Coordinates of C-alpha atoms in Angstrom, one line a residue:
X1 CA 0.0 0.0 0.0
X2 CA 1.4 3.4 -0.9
X3 CA 1.3 6.5 1.4
X4 CA -1.9 8.1 0.0
X5 CA -3.7 4.7 -0.2
X6 CA -2.9 4.0 3.5
X7 CA -3.9 7.5 4.5
X8 CA -7.2 7.2 2.6
X9 CA -8.0 3.9 4.3
X10 CA -7.0 5.2 7.8
X11 CA -9.0 8.4 7.4
X12 CA -12.0 6.6 5.9
X13 CA -12.2 4.3 8.9
X14 CA -11.7 7.1 11.3
X15 CA -14.7 8.9 9.7
X16 CA -16.8 5.7 9.9
X17 CA -17.2 5.4 6.1
X18 CA -17.4 2.2 4.1
X19 CA -15.7 2.1 0.8
X20 CA -19.1 2.4 -0.8
X21 CA -20.1 5.4 1.3
X22 CA -16.9 7.3 0.5
X23 CA -17.3 6.4 -3.2
X24 CA -20.9 7.8 -3.2
X25 CA -19.8 11.1 -1.7
X26 CA -17.1 11.5 -4.4
X27 CA -19.2 10.2 -7.3
X28 CA -16.8 7.3 -8.1
X29 CA -17.2 3.5 -7.8
X30 CA -16.3 1.6 -4.7
X31 CA -13.9 -0.4 -6.8
X32 CA -12.0 2.9 -7.5
X33 CA -11.7 3.5 -3.7
X34 CA -10.5 -0.1 -3.2
X35 CA -7.8 0.4 -5.8
X36 CA -6.6 3.6 -4.2
X37 CA -6.3 1.9 -0.8
X38 CA -4.4 -1.1 -2.1
X39 CA -2.1 1.0 -4.2
X40 CA -3.2 -0.3 -7.6
X41 CA -4.1 3.3 -8.7
X42 CA -4.2 6.8 -7.2
X43 CA -7.0 9.3 -7.2
X44 CA -7.1 11.8 -10.0
X45 CA -5.5 15.1 -9.0
X46 CA -8.8 16.9 -9.6
X47 CA -10.4 14.8 -6.9
X48 CA -7.9 15.6 -4.2
X49 CA -9.5 18.8 -2.8
X50 CA -12.9 17.1 -2.5
X51 CA -11.4 13.9 -1.1
X52 CA -9.5 15.8 1.5
X53 CA -12.6 17.8 2.5
X54 CA -14.7 14.7 2.8
X55 CA -12.1 13.0 5.0
X56 CA -11.6 16.1 7.1
X57 CA -8.0 16.7 6.3
X58 CA -5.7 18.7 4.1
X59 CA -4.2 17.7 0.7
X60 CA -0.7 17.8 2.2
X61 CA -1.7 15.6 5.1
X62 CA -3.5 13.2 2.6
X63 CA -0.3 12.9 0.6
X64 CA 1.8 12.4 3.8
X65 CA 3.6 15.7 3.7
X66 CA 2.3 17.5 6.8
X67 CA 4.6 15.9 9.4
X68 CA 7.6 16.3 7.1
X69 CA 6.9 20.0 6.6
X70 CA 6.5 20.6 10.4
X71 CA 9.8 18.8 11.1
X72 CA 11.6 20.7 8.3
X73 CA 10.3 24.0 9.5
X74 CA 11.4 23.4 13.1
X75 CA 14.9 22.4 12.2
X76 CA 15.2 25.2 9.6
X77 CA 14.8 27.6 12.6
X78 CA 17.1 25.7 14.9
X79 CA 19.9 25.6 12.4
X80 CA 19.8 29.3 11.8
X81 CA 21.5 30.0 15.1
X82 CA 25.3 30.7 15.4
X83 CA 25.9 27.6 17.6
X84 CA 25.8 24.1 16.1
X85 CA 22.5 22.5 17.4
X86 CA 24.1 19.0 17.6
X87 CA 27.6 20.2 18.3
X88 CA 30.6 19.4 16.1
X89 CA 31.7 16.2 17.7
X90 CA 31.2 13.3 15.3
X91 CA 29.0 10.3 16.1
X92 CA 30.7 7.2 17.5
X93 CA 29.5 5.4 14.3
X94 CA 31.9 7.5 12.3
X95 CA 34.8 6.0 14.3
X96 CA 33.4 2.5 13.7
X97 CA 33.2 3.1 10.0
X98 CA 36.8 4.3 10.0
X99 CA 37.9 1.2 11.8
X100 CA 35.9 -1.3 9.6
X101 CA 36.6 0.4 6.2
X102 CA 39.5 2.8 6.4
X103 CA 40.2 5.0 3.3
X104 CA 43.3 3.2 2.1
X105 CA 41.8 3.7 -1.4
X106 CA 39.3 6.3 -2.6
X107 CA 36.0 5.5 -0.9
X108 CA 32.7 7.2 -1.5
X109 CA 30.5 8.2 1.5
X110 CA 26.9 9.3 1.5
X111 CA 25.6 11.0 4.7
X112 CA 21.8 10.9 4.5
X113 CA 20.2 13.6 6.7
X114 CA 23.5 15.3 7.5
X115 CA 22.0 18.1 9.5
X116 CA 24.8 20.7 10.1
X117 CA 27.4 18.5 8.6
X118 CA 29.6 17.4 11.6
X119 CA 29.8 13.7 10.5
X120 CA 30.2 14.5 6.8
X121 CA 33.1 16.8 7.7
X122 CA 34.7 14.1 9.9
X123 CA 34.7 11.7 7.0
X124 CA 36.1 14.2 4.6
X125 CA 38.9 15.2 7.0
X126 CA 39.9 11.5 7.1
X127 CA 40.2 11.2 3.4
X128 CA 36.8 9.9 2.2
X129 CA 35.0 11.4 -0.8
X130 CA 31.8 12.7 0.7
X131 CA 28.3 13.5 -0.5
X132 CA 25.7 14.7 2.0
X133 CA 22.1 15.8 2.0
X134 CA 19.6 17.3 4.3
X135 CA 16.0 18.5 4.0
X136 CA 16.9 21.9 5.5
X137 CA 18.6 24.7 3.6
X138 CA 19.8 26.3 6.7
X139 CA 21.5 23.0 7.7
X140 CA 23.2 22.7 4.3
X141 CA 24.4 26.3 4.4
X142 CA 25.8 25.7 7.9
X143 CA 27.4 22.4 6.9
X144 CA 29.2 24.2 4.0
X145 CA 30.6 26.8 6.3
X146 CA 31.9 24.0 8.6
X147 CA 33.5 22.3 5.7
X148 CA 35.2 25.5 4.6
X149 CA 36.4 26.1 8.1
X150 CA 38.1 22.7 8.1
X151 CA 39.4 23.0 4.5
X152 CA 37.5 20.0 3.0
X153 CA 35.4 19.6 -0.1
X154 CA 32.0 17.9 0.3
X155 CA 29.1 17.6 -2.2
X156 CA 26.3 19.0 -0.1
X157 CA 22.8 19.2 -1.6
X158 CA 19.2 19.5 -0.4
X159 CA 16.9 16.5 -0.6
X160 CA 14.2 14.7 1.3
X161 CA 15.0 11.2 2.5
X162 CA 11.3 10.2 1.8
X163 CA 11.6 10.6 -2.0
X164 CA 15.3 10.9 -2.8
X165 CA 16.6 7.8 -4.5
X166 CA 20.2 7.0 -5.4
X167 CA 21.6 7.0 -8.9
X168 CA 25.2 5.8 -8.2
X169 CA 26.9 3.4 -5.7
X170 CA 28.6 4.3 -2.5
X171 CA 31.1 2.5 -0.3
X172 CA 29.5 3.8 2.9
X173 CA 26.0 5.0 3.5
X174 CA 25.7 6.7 6.9
X175 CA 22.4 7.9 8.5
X176 CA 22.1 9.0 12.1
X177 CA 19.0 10.4 13.8
X178 CA 16.8 10.5 10.7
X179 CA 15.2 7.1 10.0
X180 CA 12.5 7.6 12.7
X181 CA 10.8 10.1 10.3
X182 CA 10.4 7.4 7.6
X183 CA 6.9 5.9 7.7
X184 CA 6.5 2.1 7.7
X185 CA 5.3 1.8 4.1
X186 CA 8.5 3.5 2.8
X187 CA 11.1 1.8 5.0
X188 CA 11.7 -1.2 2.7
X189 CA 11.9 1.0 -0.3
X190 CA 14.4 3.5 1.3
X191 CA 16.6 0.8 2.8
X192 CA 16.4 -1.4 -0.2
X193 CA 17.6 1.4 -2.4
X194 CA 20.5 2.0 -0.1
X195 CA 21.4 -1.7 0.0
X196 CA 21.3 -1.9 -3.8
X197 CA 23.5 1.2 -4.2
X198 CA 26.2 0.0 -1.7
X199 CA 29.3 -1.4 -3.4
X200 CA 30.4 -5.0 -2.5
X201 CA 32.4 -4.8 0.7
X202 CA 30.7 -1.6 1.6
X203 CA 29.2 -0.5 4.9
X204 CA 25.8 0.9 6.0
X205 CA 25.9 2.6 9.4
X206 CA 22.5 3.5 10.7
X207 CA 20.5 4.2 13.9
X208 CA 16.8 4.7 14.7
X209 CA 14.7 5.5 17.8
X210 CA 12.4 2.6 18.7
X211 CA 9.2 2.5 20.8
X212 CA 9.1 0.8 24.2
X213 CA 5.8 0.6 26.2
X214 CA 7.6 1.3 29.5
X215 CA 9.3 4.5 28.1
X216 CA 7.0 7.6 28.0
X217 CA 7.0 9.6 24.8
X218 CA 9.6 12.3 24.8
X219 CA 8.3 15.8 26.0
X220 CA 9.6 17.6 23.0
X221 CA 8.5 19.2 19.7
X222 CA 8.6 15.9 17.8
X223 CA 5.6 14.2 19.5
X224 CA 3.3 13.0 16.8
X225 CA 6.0 13.4 14.1
X226 CA 8.2 10.4 14.8
X227 CA 7.2 7.1 13.3
X228 CA 6.9 4.0 15.4
X229 CA 9.8 1.6 14.8
X230 CA 9.9 -1.7 16.6
X231 CA 12.9 -3.2 18.4
X232 CA 15.0 -5.2 15.9
X233 CA 13.0 -3.9 12.9
X234 CA 16.1 -2.1 11.4
X235 CA 18.2 -5.3 11.8
X236 CA 15.6 -7.4 9.9
X237 CA 16.1 -5.3 6.8
X238 CA 19.8 -6.3 6.8
X239 CA 19.4 -10.0 7.6
X240 CA 21.4 -10.9 4.5
X241 CA 24.4 -8.7 5.4
X242 CA 27.2 -9.3 7.9
X243 CA 26.7 -7.4 11.2
X244 CA 29.7 -5.6 12.6
X245 CA 27.7 -3.9 15.3
X246 CA 24.1 -4.6 16.3
X247 CA 22.8 -3.2 19.6
X248 CA 19.9 -1.6 21.4
X249 CA 20.5 0.9 24.2
X250 CA 18.3 3.0 26.5
X251 CA 19.8 6.3 27.4
X252 CA 19.0 9.5 29.3
X253 CA 18.3 12.7 27.4
X254 CA 17.7 16.4 28.3
X255 CA 17.1 17.8 24.9
X256 CA 13.8 19.5 25.8
X257 CA 15.0 20.7 29.2
X258 CA 12.9 18.0 30.8
X259 CA 14.8 14.8 31.7
X260 CA 13.6 11.8 29.7
X261 CA 14.7 8.5 28.1
X262 CA 15.1 7.2 24.6
X263 CA 15.6 3.7 23.2
X264 CA 17.8 3.4 20.0
X265 CA 18.8 0.6 17.8
X266 CA 22.2 0.9 16.0
X267 CA 23.4 -1.2 13.1
X268 CA 26.7 -1.3 11.3
X269 CA 26.6 -3.9 8.6
X270 CA 28.9 -5.0 5.7
X271 CA 27.7 -6.0 2.2
X272 CA 29.6 -9.2 1.5
X273 CA 30.3 -10.3 -2.1
X274 CA 28.0 -13.2 -3.2

């Protein structure tokens, strides 16, 4: 089921409509509604305003863009400050990648959701050829300034992880603190694309927040925007790769000024030659 199909089905049920009732309100057949919901077809663009109105939502929300826009807008503002929101110390995953696949030859790295560029700059300073993207323009601008300060060249560009797909292979695909924005119906597509575009012997280094029933939702701006990932779900997508690091940790956080906890799964996996 695609994003709009899943949203139509969810909102239809929330409004108490059968497929036949929704079809009647829109002047289409119930078979058309069924095809929308199972992803076989999509509603004609001319129907979207009426469909959104009947379901009590906006066109953006119907298409799955509302949460992404809120998240993007929030980070756009945070990254405009003079200080680096996430600091400039690289993630420990960077050191793991350096250990597992050192750049003894030219190696291509993609940092997906690079934020203000601290990890991308680390890789470039250590001799990797780095490309990096983020959804925020203020983040990209700040990352470029950080790269200039350290005298490294990085191919920074703006893109959305939900719809950007790769056109070339990389030796390392790195993604920290971003995957929890990817809805369930897109996870296989995004990770599958990354796996296909990782060179043999290459590494994917990823982490994602996961839900635990005994950990309250974090008291910050992201409530309602993060998608629910299950423990081990990330690992399952890489069942056919060799795991170098596979762990789940619960840690304390004070990002909102209110002490709380998070649970995170981290995976560093190698694509072996078949």
